[in-house]
PDB file of C-alpha atoms and ligand atoms in Angstrom:
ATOM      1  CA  UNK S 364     -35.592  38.121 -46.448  1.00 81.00           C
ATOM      2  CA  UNK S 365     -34.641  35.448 -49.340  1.00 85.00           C
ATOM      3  CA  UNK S 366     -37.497  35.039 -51.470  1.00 89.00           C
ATOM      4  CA  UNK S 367     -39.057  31.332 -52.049  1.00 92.00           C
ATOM      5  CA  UNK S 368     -38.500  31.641 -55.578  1.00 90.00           C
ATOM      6  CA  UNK S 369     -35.053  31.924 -54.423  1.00 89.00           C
ATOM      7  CA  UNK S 370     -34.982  29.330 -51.939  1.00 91.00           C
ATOM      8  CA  UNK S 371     -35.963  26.512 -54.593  1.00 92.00           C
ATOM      9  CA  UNK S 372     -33.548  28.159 -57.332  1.00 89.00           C
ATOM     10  CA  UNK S 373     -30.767  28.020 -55.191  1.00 86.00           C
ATOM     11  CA  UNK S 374     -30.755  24.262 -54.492  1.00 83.00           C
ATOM     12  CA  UNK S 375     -29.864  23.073 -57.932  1.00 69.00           C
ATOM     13  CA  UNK S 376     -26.521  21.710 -58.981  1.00 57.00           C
ATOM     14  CA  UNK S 377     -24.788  24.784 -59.939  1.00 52.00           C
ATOM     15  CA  UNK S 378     -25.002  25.963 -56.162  1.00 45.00           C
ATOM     16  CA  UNK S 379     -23.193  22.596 -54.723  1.00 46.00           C
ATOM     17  CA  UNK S 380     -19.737  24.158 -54.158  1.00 48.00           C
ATOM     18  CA  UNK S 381     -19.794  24.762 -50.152  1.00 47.00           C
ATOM     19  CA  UNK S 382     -19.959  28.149 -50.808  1.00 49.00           C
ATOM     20  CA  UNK S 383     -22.241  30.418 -49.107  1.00 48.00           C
ATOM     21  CA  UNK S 384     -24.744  32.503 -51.303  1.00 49.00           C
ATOM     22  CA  UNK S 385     -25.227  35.936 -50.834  1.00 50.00           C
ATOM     23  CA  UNK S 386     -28.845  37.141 -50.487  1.00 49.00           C
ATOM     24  CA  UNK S 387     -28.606  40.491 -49.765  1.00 51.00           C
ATOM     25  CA  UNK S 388     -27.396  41.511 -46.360  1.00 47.00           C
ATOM     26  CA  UNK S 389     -27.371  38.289 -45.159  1.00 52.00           C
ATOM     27  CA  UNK S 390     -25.882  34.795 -45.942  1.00 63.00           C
ATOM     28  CA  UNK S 391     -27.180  31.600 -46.560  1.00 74.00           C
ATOM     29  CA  UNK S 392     -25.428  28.216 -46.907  1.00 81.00           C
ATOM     30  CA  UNK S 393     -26.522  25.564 -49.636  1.00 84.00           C
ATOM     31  CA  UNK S 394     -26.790  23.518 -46.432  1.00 87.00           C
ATOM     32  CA  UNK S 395     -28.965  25.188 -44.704  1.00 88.00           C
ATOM     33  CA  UNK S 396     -31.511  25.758 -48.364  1.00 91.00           C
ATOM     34  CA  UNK S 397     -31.351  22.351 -48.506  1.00 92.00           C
ATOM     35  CA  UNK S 398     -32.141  21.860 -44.697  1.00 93.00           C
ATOM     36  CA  UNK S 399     -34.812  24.707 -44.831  1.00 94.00           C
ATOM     37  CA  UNK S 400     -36.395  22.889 -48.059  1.00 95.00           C
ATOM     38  CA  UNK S 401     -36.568  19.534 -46.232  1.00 96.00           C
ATOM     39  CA  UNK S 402     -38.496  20.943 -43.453  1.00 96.00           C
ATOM     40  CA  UNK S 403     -40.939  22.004 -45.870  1.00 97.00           C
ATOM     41  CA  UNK S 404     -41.346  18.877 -47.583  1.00 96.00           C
ATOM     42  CA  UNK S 405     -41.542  17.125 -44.775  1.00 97.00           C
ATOM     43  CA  UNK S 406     -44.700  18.762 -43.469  1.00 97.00           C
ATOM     44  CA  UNK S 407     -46.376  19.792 -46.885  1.00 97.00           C
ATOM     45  CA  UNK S 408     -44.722  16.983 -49.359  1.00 96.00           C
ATOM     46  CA  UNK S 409     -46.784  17.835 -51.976  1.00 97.00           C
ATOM     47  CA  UNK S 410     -47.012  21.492 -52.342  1.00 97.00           C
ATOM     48  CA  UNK S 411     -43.149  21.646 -51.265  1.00 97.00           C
ATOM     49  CA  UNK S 412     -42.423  19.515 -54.802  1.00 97.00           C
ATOM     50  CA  UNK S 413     -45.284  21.973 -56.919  1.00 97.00           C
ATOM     51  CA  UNK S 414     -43.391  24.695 -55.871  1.00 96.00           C
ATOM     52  CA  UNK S 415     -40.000  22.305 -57.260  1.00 95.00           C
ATOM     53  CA  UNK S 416     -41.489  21.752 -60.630  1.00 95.00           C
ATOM     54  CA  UNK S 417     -43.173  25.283 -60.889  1.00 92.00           C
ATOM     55  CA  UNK S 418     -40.120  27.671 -59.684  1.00 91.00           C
ATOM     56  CA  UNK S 419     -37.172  25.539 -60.876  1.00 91.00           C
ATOM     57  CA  UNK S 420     -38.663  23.282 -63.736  1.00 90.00           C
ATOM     58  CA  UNK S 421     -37.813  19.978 -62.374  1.00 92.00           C
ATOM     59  CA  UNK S 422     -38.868  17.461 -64.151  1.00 94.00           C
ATOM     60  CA  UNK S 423     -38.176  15.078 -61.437  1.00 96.00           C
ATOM     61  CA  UNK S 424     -40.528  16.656 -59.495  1.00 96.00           C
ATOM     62  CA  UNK S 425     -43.084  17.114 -62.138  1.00 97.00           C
ATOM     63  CA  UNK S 426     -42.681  13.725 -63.013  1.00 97.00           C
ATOM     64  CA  UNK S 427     -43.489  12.052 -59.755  1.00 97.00           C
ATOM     65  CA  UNK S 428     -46.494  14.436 -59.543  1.00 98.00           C
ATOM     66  CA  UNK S 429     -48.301  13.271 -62.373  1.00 98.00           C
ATOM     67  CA  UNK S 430     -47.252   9.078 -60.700  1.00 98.00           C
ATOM     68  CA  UNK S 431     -49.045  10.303 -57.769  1.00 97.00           C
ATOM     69  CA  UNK S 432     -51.724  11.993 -59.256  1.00 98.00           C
ATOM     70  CA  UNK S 433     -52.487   9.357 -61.847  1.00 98.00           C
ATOM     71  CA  UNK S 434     -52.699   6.482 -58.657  1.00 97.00           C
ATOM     72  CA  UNK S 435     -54.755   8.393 -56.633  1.00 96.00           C
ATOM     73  CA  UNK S 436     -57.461   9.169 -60.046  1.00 97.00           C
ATOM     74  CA  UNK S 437     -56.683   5.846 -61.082  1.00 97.00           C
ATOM     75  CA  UNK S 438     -58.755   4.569 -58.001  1.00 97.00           C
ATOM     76  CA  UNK S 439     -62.018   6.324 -59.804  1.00 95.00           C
ATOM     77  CA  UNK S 440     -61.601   6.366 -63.262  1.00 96.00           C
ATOM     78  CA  UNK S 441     -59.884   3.939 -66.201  1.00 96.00           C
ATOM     79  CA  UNK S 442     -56.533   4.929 -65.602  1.00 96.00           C
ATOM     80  CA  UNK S 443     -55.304   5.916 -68.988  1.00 97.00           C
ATOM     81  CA  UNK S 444     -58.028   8.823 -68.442  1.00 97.00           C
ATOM     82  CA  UNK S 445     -56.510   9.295 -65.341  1.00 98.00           C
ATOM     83  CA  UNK S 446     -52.867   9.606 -66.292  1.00 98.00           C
ATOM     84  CA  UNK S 447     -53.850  11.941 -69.513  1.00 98.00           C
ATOM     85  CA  UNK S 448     -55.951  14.021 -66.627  1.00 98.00           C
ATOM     86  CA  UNK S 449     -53.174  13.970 -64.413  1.00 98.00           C
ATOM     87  CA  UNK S 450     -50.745  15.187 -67.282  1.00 98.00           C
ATOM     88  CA  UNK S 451     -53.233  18.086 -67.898  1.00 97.00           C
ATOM     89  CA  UNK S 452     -53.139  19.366 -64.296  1.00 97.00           C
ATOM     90  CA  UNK S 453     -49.290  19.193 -63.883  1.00 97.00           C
ATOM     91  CA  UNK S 454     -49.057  20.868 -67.310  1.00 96.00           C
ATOM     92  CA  UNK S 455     -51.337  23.934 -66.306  1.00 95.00           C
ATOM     93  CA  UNK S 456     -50.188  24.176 -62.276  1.00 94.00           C
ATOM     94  CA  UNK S 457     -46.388  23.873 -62.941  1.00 95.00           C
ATOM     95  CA  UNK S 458     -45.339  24.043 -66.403  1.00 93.00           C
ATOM     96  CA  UNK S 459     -47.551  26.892 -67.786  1.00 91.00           C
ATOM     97  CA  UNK S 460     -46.381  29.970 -69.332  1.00 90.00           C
ATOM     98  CA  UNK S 461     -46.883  33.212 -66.735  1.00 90.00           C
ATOM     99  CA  UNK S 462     -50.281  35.061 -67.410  1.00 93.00           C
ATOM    100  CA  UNK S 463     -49.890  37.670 -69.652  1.00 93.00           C
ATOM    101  CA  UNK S 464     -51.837  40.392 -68.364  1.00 94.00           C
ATOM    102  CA  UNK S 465     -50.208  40.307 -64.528  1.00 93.00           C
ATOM    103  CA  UNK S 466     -47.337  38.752 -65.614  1.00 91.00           C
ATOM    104  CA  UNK S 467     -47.304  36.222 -62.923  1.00 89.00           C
ATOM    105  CA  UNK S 468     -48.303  38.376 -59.578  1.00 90.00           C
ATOM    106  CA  UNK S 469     -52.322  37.394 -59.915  1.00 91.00           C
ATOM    107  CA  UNK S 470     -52.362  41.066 -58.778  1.00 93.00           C
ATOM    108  CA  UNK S 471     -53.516  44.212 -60.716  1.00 94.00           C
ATOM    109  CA  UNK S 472     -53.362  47.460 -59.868  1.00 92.00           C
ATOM    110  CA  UNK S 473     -56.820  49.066 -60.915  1.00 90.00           C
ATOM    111  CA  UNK S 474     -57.157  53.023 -60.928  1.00 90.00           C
ATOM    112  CA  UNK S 475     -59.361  53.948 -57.495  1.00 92.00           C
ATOM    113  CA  UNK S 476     -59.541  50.351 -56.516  1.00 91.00           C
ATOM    114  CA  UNK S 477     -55.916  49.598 -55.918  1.00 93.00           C
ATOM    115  CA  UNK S 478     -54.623  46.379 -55.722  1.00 94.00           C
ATOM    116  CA  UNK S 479     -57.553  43.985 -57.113  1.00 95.00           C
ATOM    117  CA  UNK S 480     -57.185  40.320 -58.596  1.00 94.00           C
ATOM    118  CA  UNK S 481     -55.993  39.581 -62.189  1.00 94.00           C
ATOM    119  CA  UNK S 482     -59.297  38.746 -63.749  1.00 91.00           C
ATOM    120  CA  UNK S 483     -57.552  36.963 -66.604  1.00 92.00           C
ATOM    121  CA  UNK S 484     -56.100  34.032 -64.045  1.00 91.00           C
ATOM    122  CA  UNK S 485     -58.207  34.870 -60.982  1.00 89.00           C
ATOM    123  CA  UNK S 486     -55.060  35.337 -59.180  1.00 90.00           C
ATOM    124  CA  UNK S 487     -53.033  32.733 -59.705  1.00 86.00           C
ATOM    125  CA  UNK S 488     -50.325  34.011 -61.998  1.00 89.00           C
ATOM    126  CA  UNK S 489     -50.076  31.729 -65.062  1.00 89.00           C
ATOM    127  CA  UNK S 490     -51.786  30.815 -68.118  1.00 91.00           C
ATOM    128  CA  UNK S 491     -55.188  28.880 -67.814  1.00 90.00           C
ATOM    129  CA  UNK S 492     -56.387  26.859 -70.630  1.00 92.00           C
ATOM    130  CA  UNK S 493     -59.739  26.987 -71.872  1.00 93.00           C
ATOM    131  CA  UNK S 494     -62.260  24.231 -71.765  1.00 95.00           C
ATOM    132  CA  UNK S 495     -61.505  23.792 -75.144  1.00 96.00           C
ATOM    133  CA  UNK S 496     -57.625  23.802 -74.772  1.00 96.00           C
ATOM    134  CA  UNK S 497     -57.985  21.351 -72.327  1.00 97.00           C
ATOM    135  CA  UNK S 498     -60.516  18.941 -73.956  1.00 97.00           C
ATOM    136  CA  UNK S 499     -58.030  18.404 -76.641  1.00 97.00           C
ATOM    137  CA  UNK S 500     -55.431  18.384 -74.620  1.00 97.00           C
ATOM    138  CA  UNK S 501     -56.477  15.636 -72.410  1.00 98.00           C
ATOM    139  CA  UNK S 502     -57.863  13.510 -75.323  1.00 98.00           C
ATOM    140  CA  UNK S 503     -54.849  13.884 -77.656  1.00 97.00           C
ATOM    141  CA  UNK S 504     -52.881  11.670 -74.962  1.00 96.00           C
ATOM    142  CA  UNK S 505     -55.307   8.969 -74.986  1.00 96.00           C
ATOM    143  CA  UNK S 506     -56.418   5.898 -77.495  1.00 95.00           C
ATOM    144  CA  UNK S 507     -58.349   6.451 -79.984  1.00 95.00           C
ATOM    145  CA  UNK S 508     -61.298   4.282 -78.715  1.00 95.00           C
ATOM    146  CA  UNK S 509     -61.574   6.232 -75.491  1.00 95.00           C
ATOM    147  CA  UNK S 510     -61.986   9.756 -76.827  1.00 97.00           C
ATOM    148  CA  UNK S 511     -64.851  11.678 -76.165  1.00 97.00           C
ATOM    149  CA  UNK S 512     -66.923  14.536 -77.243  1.00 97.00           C
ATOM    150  CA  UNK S 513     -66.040  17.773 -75.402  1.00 97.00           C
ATOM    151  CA  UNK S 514     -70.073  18.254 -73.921  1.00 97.00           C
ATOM    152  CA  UNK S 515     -69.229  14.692 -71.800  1.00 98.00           C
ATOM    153  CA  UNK S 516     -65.814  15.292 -70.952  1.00 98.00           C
ATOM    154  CA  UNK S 517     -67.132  18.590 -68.964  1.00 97.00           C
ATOM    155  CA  UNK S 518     -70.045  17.335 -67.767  1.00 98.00           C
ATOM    156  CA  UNK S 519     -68.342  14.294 -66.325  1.00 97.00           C
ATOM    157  CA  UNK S 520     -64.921  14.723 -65.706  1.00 97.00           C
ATOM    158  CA  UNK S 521     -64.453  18.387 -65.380  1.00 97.00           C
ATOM    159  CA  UNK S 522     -64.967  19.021 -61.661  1.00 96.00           C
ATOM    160  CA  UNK S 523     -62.326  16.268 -60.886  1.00 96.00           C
ATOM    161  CA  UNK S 524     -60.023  17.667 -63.132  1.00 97.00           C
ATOM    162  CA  UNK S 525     -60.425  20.886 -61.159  1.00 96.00           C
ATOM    163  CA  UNK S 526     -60.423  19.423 -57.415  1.00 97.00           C
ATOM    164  CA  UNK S 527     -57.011  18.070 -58.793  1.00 97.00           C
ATOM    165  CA  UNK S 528     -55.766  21.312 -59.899  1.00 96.00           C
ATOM    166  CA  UNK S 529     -57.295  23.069 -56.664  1.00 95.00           C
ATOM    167  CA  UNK S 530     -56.028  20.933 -54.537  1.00 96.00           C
ATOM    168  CA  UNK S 531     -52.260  21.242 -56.105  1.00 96.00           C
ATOM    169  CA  UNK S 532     -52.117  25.213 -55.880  1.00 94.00           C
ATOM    170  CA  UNK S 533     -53.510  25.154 -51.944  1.00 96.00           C
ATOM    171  CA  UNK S 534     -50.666  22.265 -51.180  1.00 97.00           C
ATOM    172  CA  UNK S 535     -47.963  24.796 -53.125  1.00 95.00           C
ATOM    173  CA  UNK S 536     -49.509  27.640 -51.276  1.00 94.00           C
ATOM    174  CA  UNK S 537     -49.238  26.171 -48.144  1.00 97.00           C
ATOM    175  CA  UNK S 538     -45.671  25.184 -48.577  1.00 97.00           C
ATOM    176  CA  UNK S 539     -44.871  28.116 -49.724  1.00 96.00           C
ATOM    177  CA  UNK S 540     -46.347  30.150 -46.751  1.00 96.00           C
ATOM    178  CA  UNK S 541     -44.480  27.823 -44.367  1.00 97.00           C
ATOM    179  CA  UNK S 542     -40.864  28.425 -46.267  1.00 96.00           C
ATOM    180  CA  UNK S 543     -41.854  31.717 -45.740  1.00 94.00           C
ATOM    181  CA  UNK S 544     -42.374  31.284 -41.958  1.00 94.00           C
ATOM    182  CA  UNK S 545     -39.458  29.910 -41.617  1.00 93.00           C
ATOM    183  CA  UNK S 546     -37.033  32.313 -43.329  1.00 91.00           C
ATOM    184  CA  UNK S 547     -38.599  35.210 -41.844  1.00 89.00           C
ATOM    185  CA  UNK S 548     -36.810  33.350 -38.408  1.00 85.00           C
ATOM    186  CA  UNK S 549     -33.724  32.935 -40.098  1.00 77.00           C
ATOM    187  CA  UNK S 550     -30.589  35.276 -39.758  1.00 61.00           C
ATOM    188  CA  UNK S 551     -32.911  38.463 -39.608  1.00 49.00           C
TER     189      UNK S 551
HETATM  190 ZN1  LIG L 702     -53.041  37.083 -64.277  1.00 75.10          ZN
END
């Protein structure tokens, strides 16, 4: 069965030539990625463009993540905050570097215990900043006057950062368990 990480890869430029792609046994058409990719993103829009900027690098995608992220924070909080928190989450759900101990899988095999969760990235395969990381992080994109001391940016805008990033990894999750659903029906 084509992989999701394949499915997204394969609908970039380079594949628009009408020919189809060979994925093992089978074959699939750029038509039909691009058909299967719709379906996804037309029942989980969101997590169908995380897995877009996280498996491909789209910027597009990325892009019109943090637009959508920032509006709906921007509805709480002074919206510069929101659009430097927004930045943050995109940077650490789809543009982070794969975690270095399970190099991506959030799995680790542990001797008499088999297959157990990374306990560097509690499973979800790629670098997490630390508080401190991200305190700068987030303040180094806004104006000077707005800053804040790391001790108030956790206590008062931490948890929102995280229902953000949460919330992004169960959308991509979900897309990504649907794509699955539906190429496990395909050709096999
Ligand atoms: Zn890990």
């Amino acid at each position: 069965m084509m992989s999701v990480q394949a499915l997204y890869t394969r609908q970039t430029p380079k594949c628009i030539n009408g020919e189809p792609l060979s994925s093992g046994p089978s074959l699939i058409g750029y038509d039909e990625v691009l058909a299967i990719i719709g379906q996804v993103q037309s029942k989980y829009h969101v997590g169908s463009t995380v897995l877009d900027a996280q498996i491909t690098q789209n910027k597009q995608a990325a892009d019109s993540l943090r637009q959508a992220i920032t509006a709906s924070l921007s509805q709480q909080i002074d919206s510069d905050l929101a659009k430097s928190l927004a930045n943050a989450a995109v940077i650490e759900v789809c543009e982070s570097p794969v975690c270095s101990r399970c190099k991506g899988t959030g799995q680790l095999e542990k001797k008499g215990e088999g297959i157990v969760q990374c306990t560097k990235c509690h499973g979800v395969g790629n670098h997490i900043p630390s508080q401190r990381a991200l305190h700068a992080l987030v303040m180094g994109q806004l104006p000077k006057d707005m800053r804040m001391g790391r001790q108030k940016f956790l206590k008062d805008y931490y948890d929102q950062y995280m229902l953000v990033v949460d919330r992004l990894y169960r959308e991509s999750s979900n897309a990504s368990s649907f794509a699955k659903e539906i190429l496990s029906k395909c050709y096999f």
